Coordinates of C-alpha atoms in Angstrom, one line a residue:
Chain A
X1 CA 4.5 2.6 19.9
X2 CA 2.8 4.2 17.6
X3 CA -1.1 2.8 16.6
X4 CA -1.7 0.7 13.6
X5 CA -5.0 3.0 12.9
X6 CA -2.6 6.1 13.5
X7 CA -0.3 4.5 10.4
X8 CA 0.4 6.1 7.4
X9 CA -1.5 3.4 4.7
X10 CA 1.9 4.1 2.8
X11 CA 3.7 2.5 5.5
X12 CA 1.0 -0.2 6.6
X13 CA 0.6 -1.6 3.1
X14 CA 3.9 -1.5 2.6
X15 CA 4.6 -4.7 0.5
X16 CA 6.7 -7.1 3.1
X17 CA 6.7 -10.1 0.2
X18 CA 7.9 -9.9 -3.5
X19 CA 4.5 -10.3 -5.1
X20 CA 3.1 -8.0 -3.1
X21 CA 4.5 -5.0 -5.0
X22 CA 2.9 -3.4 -7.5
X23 CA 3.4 -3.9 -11.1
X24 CA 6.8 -4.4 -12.8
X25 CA 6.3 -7.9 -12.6
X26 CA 8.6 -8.4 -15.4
X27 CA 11.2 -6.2 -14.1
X28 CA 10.6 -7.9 -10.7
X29 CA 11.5 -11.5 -12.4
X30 CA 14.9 -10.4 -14.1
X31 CA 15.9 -8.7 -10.9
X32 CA 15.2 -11.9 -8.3
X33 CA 16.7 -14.3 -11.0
X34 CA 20.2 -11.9 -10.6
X35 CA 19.6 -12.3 -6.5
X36 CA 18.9 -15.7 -6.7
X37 CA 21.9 -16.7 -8.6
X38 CA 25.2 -16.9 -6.5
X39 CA 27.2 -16.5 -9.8
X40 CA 26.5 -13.4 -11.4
X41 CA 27.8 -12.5 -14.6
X42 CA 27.2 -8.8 -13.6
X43 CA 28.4 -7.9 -10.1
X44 CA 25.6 -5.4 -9.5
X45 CA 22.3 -4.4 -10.1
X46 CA 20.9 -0.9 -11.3
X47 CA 17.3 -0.8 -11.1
X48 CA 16.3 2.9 -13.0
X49 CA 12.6 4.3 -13.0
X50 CA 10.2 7.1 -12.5
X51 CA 9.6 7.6 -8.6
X52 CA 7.3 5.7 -6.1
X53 CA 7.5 2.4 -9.2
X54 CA 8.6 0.3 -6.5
X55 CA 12.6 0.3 -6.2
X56 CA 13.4 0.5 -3.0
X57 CA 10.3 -1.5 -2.1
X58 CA 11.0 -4.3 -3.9
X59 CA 14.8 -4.4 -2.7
X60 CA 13.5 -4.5 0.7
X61 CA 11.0 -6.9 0.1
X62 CA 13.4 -9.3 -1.4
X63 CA 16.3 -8.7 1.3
X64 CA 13.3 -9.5 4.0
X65 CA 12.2 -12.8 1.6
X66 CA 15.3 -13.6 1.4
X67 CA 16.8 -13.0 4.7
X68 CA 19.2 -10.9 3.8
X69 CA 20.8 -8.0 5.8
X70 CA 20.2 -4.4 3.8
X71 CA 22.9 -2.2 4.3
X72 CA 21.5 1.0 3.1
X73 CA 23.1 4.1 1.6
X74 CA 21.1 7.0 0.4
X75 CA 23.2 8.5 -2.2
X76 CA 21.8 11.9 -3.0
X77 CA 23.6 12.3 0.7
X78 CA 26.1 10.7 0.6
X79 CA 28.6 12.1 -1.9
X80 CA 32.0 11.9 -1.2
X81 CA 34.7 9.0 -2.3
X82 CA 35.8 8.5 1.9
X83 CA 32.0 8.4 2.8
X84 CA 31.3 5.7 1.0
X85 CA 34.3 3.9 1.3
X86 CA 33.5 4.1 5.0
X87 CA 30.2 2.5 5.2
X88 CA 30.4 0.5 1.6
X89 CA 33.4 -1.1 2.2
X90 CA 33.3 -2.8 5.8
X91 CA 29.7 -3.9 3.9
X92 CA 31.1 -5.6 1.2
X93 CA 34.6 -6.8 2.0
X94 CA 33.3 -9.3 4.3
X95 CA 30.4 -12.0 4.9
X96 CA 27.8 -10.5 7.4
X97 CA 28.2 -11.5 11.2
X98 CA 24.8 -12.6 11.2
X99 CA 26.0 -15.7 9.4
X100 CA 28.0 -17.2 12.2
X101 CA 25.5 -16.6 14.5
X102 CA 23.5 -19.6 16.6
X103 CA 20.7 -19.6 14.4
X104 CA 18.3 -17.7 16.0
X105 CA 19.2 -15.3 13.3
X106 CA 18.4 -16.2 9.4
X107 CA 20.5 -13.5 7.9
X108 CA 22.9 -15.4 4.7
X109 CA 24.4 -12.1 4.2
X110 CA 24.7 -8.5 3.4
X111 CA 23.3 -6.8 0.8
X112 CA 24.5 -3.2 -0.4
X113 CA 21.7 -1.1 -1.7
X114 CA 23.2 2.6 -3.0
X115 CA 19.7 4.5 -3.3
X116 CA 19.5 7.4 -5.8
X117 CA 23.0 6.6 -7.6
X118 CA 22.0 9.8 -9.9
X119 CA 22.6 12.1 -6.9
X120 CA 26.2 10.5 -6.8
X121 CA 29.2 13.4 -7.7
X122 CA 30.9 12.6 -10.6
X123 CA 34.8 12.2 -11.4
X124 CA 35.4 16.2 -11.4
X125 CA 34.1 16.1 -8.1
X126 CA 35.0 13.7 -5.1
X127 CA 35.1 10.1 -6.7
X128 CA 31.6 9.4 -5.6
X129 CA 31.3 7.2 -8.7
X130 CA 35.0 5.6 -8.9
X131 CA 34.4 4.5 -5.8
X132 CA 31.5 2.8 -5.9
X133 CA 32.9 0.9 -9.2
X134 CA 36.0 -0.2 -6.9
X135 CA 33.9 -1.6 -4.7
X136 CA 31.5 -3.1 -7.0
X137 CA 34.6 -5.0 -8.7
X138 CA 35.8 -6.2 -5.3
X139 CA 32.1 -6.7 -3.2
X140 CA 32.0 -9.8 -2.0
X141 CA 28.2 -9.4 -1.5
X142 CA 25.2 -8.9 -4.0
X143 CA 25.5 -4.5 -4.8
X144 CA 22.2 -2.6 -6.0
X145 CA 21.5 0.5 -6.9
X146 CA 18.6 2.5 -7.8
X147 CA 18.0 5.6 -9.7
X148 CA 15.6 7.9 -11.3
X149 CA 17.5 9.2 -14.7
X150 CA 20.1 6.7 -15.3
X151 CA 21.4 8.7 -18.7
X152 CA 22.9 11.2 -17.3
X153 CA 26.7 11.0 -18.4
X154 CA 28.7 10.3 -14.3
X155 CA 26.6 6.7 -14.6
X156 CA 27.8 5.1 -17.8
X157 CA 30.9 3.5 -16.3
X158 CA 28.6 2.1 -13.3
X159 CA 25.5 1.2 -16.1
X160 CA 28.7 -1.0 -18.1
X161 CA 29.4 -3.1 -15.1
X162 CA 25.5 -3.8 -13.6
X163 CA 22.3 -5.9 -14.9
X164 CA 20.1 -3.0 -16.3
X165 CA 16.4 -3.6 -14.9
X166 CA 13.6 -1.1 -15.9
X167 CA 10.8 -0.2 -14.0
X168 CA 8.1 1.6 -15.8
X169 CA 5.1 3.9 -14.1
X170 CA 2.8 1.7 -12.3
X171 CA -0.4 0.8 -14.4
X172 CA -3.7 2.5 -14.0
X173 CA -5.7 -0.8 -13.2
X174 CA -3.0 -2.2 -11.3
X175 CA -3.4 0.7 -9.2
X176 CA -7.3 0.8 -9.2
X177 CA -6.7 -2.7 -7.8
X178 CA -4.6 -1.6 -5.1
X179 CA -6.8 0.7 -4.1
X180 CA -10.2 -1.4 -3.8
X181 CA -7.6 -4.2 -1.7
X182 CA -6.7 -1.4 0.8
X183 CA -10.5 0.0 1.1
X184 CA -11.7 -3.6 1.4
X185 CA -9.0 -3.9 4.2
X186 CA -10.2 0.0 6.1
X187 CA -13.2 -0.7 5.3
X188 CA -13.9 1.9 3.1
X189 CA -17.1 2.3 0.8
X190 CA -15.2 3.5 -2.4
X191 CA -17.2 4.2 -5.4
X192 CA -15.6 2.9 -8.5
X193 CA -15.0 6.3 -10.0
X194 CA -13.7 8.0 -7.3
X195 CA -10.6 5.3 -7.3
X196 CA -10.4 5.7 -11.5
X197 CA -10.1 9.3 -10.5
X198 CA -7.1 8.6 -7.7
X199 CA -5.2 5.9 -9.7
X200 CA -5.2 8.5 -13.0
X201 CA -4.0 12.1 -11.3
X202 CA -1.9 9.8 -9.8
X203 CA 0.1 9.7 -12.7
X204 CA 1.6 6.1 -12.0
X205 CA 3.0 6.8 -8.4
X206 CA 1.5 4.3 -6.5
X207 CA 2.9 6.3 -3.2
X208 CA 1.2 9.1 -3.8
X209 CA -2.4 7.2 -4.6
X210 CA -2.3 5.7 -1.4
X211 CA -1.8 9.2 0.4
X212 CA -4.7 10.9 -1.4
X213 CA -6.7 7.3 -1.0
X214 CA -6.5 8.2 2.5
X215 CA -6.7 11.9 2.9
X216 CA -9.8 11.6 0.8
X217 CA -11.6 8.6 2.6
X218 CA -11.3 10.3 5.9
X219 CA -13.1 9.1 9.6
X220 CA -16.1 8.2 7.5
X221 CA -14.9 5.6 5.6
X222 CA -16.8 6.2 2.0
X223 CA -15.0 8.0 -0.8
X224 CA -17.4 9.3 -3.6
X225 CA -16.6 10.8 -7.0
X226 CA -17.4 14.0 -5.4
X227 CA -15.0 13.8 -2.7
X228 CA -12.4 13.7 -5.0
X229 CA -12.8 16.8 -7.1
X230 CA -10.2 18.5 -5.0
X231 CA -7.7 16.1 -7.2
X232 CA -8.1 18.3 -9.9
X233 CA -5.8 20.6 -8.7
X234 CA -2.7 18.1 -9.2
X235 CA -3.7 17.8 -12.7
X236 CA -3.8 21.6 -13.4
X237 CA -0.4 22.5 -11.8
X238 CA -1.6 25.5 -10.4
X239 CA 0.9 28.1 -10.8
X240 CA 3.6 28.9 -7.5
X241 CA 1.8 32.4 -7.7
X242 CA -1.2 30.8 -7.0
X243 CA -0.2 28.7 -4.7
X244 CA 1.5 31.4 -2.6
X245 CA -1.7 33.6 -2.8
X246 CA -3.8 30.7 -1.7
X247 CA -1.3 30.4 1.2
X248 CA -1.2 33.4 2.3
X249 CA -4.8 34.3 2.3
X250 CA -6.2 30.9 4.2
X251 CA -7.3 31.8 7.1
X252 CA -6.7 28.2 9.1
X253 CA -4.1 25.8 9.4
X254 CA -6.1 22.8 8.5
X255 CA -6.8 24.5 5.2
X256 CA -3.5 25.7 4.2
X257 CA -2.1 22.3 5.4
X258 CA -4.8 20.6 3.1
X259 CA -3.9 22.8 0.0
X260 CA -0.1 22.3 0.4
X261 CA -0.7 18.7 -0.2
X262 CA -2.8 19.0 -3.0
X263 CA -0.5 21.0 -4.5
X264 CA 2.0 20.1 -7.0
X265 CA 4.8 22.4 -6.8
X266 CA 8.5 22.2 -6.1
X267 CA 8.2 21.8 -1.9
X268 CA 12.1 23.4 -2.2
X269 CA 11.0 26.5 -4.4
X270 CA 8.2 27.1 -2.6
X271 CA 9.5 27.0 0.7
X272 CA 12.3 29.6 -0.4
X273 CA 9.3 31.7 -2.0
X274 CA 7.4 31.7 1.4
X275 CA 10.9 32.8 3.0
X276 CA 11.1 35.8 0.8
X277 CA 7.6 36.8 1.3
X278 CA 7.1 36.5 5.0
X279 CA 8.4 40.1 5.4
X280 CA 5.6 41.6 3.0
X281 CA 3.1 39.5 4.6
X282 CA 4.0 40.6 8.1
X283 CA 5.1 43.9 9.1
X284 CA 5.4 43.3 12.8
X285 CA 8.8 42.2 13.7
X286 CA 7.4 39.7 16.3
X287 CA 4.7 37.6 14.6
X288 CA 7.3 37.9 11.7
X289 CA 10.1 36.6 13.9
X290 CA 7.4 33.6 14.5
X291 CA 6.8 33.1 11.1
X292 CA 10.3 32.7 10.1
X293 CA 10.5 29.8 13.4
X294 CA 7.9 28.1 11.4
X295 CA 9.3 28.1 8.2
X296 CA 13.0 27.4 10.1
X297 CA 10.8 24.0 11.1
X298 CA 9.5 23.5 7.9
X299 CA 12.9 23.5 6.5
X300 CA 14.5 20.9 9.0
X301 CA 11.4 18.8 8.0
X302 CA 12.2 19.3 4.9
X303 CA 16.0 18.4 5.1
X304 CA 14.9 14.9 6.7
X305 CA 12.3 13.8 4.4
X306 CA 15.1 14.3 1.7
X307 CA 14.1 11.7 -1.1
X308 CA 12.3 9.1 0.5
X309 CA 11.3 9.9 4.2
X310 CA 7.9 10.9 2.5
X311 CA 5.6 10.2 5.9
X312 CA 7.4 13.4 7.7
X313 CA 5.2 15.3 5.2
X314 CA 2.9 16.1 6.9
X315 CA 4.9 17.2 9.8
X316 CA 6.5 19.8 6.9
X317 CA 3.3 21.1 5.8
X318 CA 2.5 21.6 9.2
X319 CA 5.3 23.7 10.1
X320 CA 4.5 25.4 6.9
X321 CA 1.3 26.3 7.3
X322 CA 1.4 27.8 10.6
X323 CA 4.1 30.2 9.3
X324 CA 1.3 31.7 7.3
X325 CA -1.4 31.6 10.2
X326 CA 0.9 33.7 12.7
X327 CA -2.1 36.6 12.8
X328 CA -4.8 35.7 9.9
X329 CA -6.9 38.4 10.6
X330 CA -4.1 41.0 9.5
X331 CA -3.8 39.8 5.9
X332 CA -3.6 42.5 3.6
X333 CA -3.0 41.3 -0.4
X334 CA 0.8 42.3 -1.4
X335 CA 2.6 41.9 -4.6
X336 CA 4.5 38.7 -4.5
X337 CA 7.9 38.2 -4.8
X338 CA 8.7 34.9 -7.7
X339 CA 10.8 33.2 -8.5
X340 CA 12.7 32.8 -5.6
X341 CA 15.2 35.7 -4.9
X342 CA 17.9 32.6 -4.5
X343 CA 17.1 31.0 -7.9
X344 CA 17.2 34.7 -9.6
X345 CA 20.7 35.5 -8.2
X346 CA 21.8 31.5 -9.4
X347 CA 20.5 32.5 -12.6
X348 CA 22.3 35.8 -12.6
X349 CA 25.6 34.8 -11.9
X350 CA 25.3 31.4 -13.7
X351 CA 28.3 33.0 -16.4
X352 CA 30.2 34.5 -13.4
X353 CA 30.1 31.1 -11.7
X354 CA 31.2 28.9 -15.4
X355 CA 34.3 31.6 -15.6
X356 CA 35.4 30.6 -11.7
X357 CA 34.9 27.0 -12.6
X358 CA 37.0 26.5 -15.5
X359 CA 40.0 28.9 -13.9
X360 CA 39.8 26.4 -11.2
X361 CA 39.7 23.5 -13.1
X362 CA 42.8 24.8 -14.9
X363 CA 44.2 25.3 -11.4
X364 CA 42.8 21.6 -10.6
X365 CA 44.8 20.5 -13.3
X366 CA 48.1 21.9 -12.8
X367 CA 48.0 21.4 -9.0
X368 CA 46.4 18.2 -9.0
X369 CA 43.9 19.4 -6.8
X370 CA 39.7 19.8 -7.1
X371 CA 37.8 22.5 -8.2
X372 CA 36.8 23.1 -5.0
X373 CA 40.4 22.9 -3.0
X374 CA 41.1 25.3 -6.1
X375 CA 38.2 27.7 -5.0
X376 CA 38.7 27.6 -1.6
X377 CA 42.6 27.8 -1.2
X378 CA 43.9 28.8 -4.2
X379 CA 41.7 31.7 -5.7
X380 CA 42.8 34.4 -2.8
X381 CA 46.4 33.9 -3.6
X382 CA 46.2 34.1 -7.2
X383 CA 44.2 36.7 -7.1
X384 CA 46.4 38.9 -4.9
X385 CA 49.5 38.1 -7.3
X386 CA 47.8 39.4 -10.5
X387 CA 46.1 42.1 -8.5
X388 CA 49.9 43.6 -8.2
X389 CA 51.2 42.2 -11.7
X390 CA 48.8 41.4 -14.2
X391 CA 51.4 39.4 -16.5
X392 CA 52.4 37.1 -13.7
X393 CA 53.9 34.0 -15.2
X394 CA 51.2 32.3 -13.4
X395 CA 48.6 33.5 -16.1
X396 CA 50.8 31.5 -18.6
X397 CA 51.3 28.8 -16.6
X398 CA 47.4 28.1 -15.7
X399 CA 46.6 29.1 -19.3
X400 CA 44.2 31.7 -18.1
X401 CA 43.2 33.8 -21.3
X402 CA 42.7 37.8 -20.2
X403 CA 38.6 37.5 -19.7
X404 CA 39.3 35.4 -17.0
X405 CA 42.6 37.1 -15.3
X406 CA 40.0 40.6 -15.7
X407 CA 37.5 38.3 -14.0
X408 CA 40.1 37.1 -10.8
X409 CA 41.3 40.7 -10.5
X410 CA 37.6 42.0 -10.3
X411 CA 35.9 39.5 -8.1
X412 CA 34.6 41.1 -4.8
X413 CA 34.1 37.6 -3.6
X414 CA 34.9 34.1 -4.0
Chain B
X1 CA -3.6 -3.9 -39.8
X2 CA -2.2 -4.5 -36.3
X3 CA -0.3 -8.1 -35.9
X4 CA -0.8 -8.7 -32.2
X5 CA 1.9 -10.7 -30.8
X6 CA 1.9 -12.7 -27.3
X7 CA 5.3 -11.9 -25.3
X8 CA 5.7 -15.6 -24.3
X9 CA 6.7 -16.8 -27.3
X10 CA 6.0 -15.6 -31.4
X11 CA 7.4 -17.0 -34.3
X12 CA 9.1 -14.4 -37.1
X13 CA 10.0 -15.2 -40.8
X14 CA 13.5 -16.4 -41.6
X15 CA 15.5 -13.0 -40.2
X16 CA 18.9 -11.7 -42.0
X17 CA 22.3 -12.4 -39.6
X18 CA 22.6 -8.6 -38.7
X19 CA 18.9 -8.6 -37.6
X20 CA 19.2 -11.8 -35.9
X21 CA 21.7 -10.4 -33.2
X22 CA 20.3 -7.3 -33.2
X23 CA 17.0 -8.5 -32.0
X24 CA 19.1 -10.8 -29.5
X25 CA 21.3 -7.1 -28.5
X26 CA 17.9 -5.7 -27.9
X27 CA 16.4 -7.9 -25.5
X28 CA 14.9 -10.9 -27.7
X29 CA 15.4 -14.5 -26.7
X30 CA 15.2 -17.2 -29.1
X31 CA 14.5 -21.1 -28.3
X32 CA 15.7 -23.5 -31.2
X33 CA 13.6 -26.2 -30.1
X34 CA 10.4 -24.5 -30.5
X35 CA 11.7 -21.7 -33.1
X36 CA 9.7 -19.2 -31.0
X37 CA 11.3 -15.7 -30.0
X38 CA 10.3 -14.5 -26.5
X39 CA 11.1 -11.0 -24.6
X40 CA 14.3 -11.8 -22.3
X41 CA 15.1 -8.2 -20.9
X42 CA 12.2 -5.5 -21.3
X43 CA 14.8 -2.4 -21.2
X44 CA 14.3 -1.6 -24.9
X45 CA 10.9 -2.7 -25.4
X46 CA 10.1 0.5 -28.0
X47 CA 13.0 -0.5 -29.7
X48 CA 11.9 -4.4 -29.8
X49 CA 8.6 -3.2 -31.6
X50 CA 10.1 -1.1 -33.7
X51 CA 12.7 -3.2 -34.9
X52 CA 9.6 -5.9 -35.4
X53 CA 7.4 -3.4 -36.9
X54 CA 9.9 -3.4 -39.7
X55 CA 10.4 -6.7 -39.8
X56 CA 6.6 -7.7 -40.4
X57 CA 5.8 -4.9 -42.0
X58 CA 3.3 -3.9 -40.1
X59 CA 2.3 -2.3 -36.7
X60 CA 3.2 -4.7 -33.5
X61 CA 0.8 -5.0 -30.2
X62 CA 1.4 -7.1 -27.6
X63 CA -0.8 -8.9 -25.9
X64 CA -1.7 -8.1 -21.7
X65 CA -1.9 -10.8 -19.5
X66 CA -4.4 -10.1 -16.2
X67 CA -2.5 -10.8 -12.9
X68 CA -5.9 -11.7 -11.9
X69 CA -7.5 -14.2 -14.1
X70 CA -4.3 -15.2 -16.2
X71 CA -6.3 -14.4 -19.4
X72 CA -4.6 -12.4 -22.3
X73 CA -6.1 -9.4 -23.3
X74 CA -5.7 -6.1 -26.1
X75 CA -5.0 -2.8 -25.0
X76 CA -7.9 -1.9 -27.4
X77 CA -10.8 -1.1 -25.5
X78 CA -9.3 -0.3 -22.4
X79 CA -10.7 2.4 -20.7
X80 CA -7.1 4.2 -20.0
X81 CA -5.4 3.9 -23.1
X82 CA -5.0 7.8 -23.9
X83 CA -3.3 8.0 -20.3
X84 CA -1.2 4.8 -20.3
X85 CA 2.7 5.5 -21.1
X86 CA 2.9 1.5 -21.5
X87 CA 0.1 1.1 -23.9
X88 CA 0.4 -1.8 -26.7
X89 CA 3.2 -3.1 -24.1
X90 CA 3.8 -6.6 -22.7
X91 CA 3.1 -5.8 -19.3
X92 CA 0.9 -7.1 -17.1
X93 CA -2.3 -5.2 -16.0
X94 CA -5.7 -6.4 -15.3
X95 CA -8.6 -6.6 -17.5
X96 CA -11.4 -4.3 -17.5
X97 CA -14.3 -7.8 -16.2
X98 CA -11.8 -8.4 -13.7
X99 CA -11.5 -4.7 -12.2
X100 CA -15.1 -4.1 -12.1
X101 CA -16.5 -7.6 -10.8
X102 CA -16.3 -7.6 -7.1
X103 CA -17.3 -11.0 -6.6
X104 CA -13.9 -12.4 -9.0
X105 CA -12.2 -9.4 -6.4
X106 CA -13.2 -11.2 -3.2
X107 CA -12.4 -14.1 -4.6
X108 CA -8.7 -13.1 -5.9
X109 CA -8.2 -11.9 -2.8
X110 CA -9.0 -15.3 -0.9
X111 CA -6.7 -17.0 -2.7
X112 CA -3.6 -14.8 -1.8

């Protein structure tokens, strides 16, 4: 088992009681009175926020308070109308088992907790959000959801049948308060200042104040103003050029791993920029072969942090910054290749890929099929029919105007 | 001049029907006994202190209340206010004695 000094201070001050979270306290009331009460005039909750607020904390915290059973679904990867009927539904349709138990365990019930509702697909796509309605109209247990941007269009028909509770960025004092419990806990000789400077660069996330609280503090328990300068870099958001060029030229893995996580750019971006460059960095084949291992590693890391496994960070930097440390001593500066070649070539073919989506949702519609069943099974055939006659009667039955029968007959791929 | 307004409960002049419910659509609860209005849902807050802004006629802060020593307190003065995206808010927080006296800390702490 792992070491409660080993811990992540995320994961050891984790709130385990509802007035232990952070902030919100107003948001906090409204969503324990809707928990509390068995009769709800809304049948689920959709609690909507900047990240690290307190969401999923607080839903845990409650379920634990409250001794309820959490049946957890991350959304963003869950998307499809069957998946979620196959774990939502056993979840709602009936009381938890725990109930009939002999006592020894306190569970009343289940509760369904969708995570990240805005990563749902929509209507047009697999039913993600129909289904989640159909078994919010028929759960027979308490059903909350949580999500960053809740106005983006796929969520109005799940925002008209759910309690609307806001959560807004963490205060800065609230914070600073945080922070001076947790040192007085570590023992930690914090100077005043150097928390101010933690709480503000960390722009209301209390997760990520607690991380730099303790990469900062370090095995000598004292945190001075000076000791956090290194913040600064958050605040500047330092360019992915710079970024790469600071990655590539470190010559450790301690300090690449310590940039990375005082950086602020996009982990994905970056990690497909550091894919691209790897071959200008490294000319021989085998330390580039290692390289691309490590960023292989970096990549499944990345994959199973997804949106909230945040404490396999530093396995991911890590992974990361050894990529770059294959052979320090040969590094040689090179021109850089940015933006990602995979973002440029979205970008490109960004027309190419609206024109393949509305034929197939023309297909969709006529053959009561997806876009993507369209795509993937329909496409070759309809493009071999107007490759041989251009005036098929299919063109007039899918309503396909001549841009887009020239663009079927002139696809290379699909 | 600023009318600052405590969250818990504030009283408002005689309000048109159409404002009435609005206020009430936007979050706004009102208690008949006491004729005070109080904030029932904080989803719309902006929107609340808009709508009162126009109302009073004038510009609408709220009043803080410290989770550590219950008192209520202005955002004015507050060492964070150019940073704070819930300045003026009712929200709580905790005041800037509070923060910076580690005796009343040691002691907040004792009673959790």
């Amino acid at each position: 088992m792992q070491k409660q000094t080993e811990l992540l201070w995320v994961e050891k001050y984790r709130p385990k009681k509802i007035e232990e979270v952070t902030g919100n306290d107003e948001a906090k009331v409204l969503f324990i009175e809707w928990l509390k009460n068995k009769r709800h005039t809304k049948k689920a909750v959709l609690l909507y926020g900047p990240a690290g607020v307190g969401k999923t904390t607080l839903v845990m915290a409650a379920a634990k308070e409250f001794n309820f059973t959490v049946i957890e679904m991350n959304a963003s990867d869950t998307r499809s109308e069957k998946a979620i009927n196959a774990v939502a539904k056993p979840a709602t349709a009936y009381k938890s088992l725990d109930s009939f138990s002999d006592g020894t365990n306190k569970s009343i019930g289940n509760i369904l907790f969708l995570d990240e509702v805005d990563g749902i697909a929509g209507n047009e796509d697999r039913g993600g959000v129909n289904a989640i309605l159909k078994i919010v109209e028929k759960s027979l247990v308490p059903v909350i959801m949580a999500a960053n941007d809740p106005d983006i269009g796929k969520l109005r028909p799940l925002k008209k049948v759910s309690l609307l509770v806001r959560f807004q960025q963490v205060r800065i004092p609230l914070i600073i308060a945080l922070l001076q419990k947790i040192c007085l806990l570590e023992h930690v000789k914090a100077e005043f200042e150097a928390l101010e400077r933690i709480a503000q660069n960390s722009r209301g996330d209390v997760r990520s104040a607690i991380n730099d609280l303790q990469s900062l503090s370090g095995e000598n328990h004292s945190l001075t103003l000076q000791d956090t300068m290194m913040l600064h870099s958050r605040n500047k958001d330092i360019s992915i050029d710079e970024t790469l060029r600071r990655y590539f030229s470190t010559q450790s893995i301690a300090d690449t791993s310590s940039m990375l996580a005082f950086s602020s750019v996009d982990y994905d971006d970056f990690l497909l920029s550091v894919a691209d460059n790897l071959p200008k960095r490294y000319t021989d084949t085998a330390e580039l072969a290692r390289a691309y291992e490590y960023a292989s590693q970096a990549d499944m890391f990345r994959g199973r942090i997804g949106t909230e496994n945040w404490h396999l960070l530093k396995y991911f930097f890590n992974a990361l910054a050894k990529a770059s440390a294959v052979n320090p001593q040969s590094y040689k500066p090179f021109t850089f290749i940015t933006p990602p070649i995979r973002i440029i070539t979205l970008f490109w073919t960004k027309n190419k890929r609206n024109i393949l989506n509305n034929i197939c949702a023309k297909i969709g519609e006529q053959c009561h099929v997806s876009v993507e069943t369209a795509k993937l099974t329909f496409i070759p055939y309809v493009r071999l029919m107007l490759q041989r006659r251009r005036n098929h009667p299919i063109v007039s039955s899918f309503k396909l105007t001549p841009e887009e029968v020239n663009y079927i007959v002139t696809m290379g791929r699909y | 001049m600023t009318i600052i307004l405590n969250s818990k409960g504030f009283k408002l002049p005689r309000l048109e029907r159409e404002k009435f419910i609005n206020l009430m659509h936007l979050g706004l609860d009102y208690n008949r006994n006491t004729m005070m209005f109080s904030i029932n849902s904080y989803n719309n807050i902006e929107k609340v202190i808009d709508e009162l802004s126009i109302i009073l006629g004038d510009d609408i802060v709220f009043h803080q209340s410290c989770v550590r020593c219950g008192k209520a307190f202005p955002c004015k003065g507050c060492n964070y206010i150019d940073v704070c995206t819930t300045k003026n808010l009712p929200f709580s927080c905790v005041c800037s004695q509070c923060l910076r006296d580690r005796k009343q800390f040691e002691e907040y702490l004792t009673k959790l």
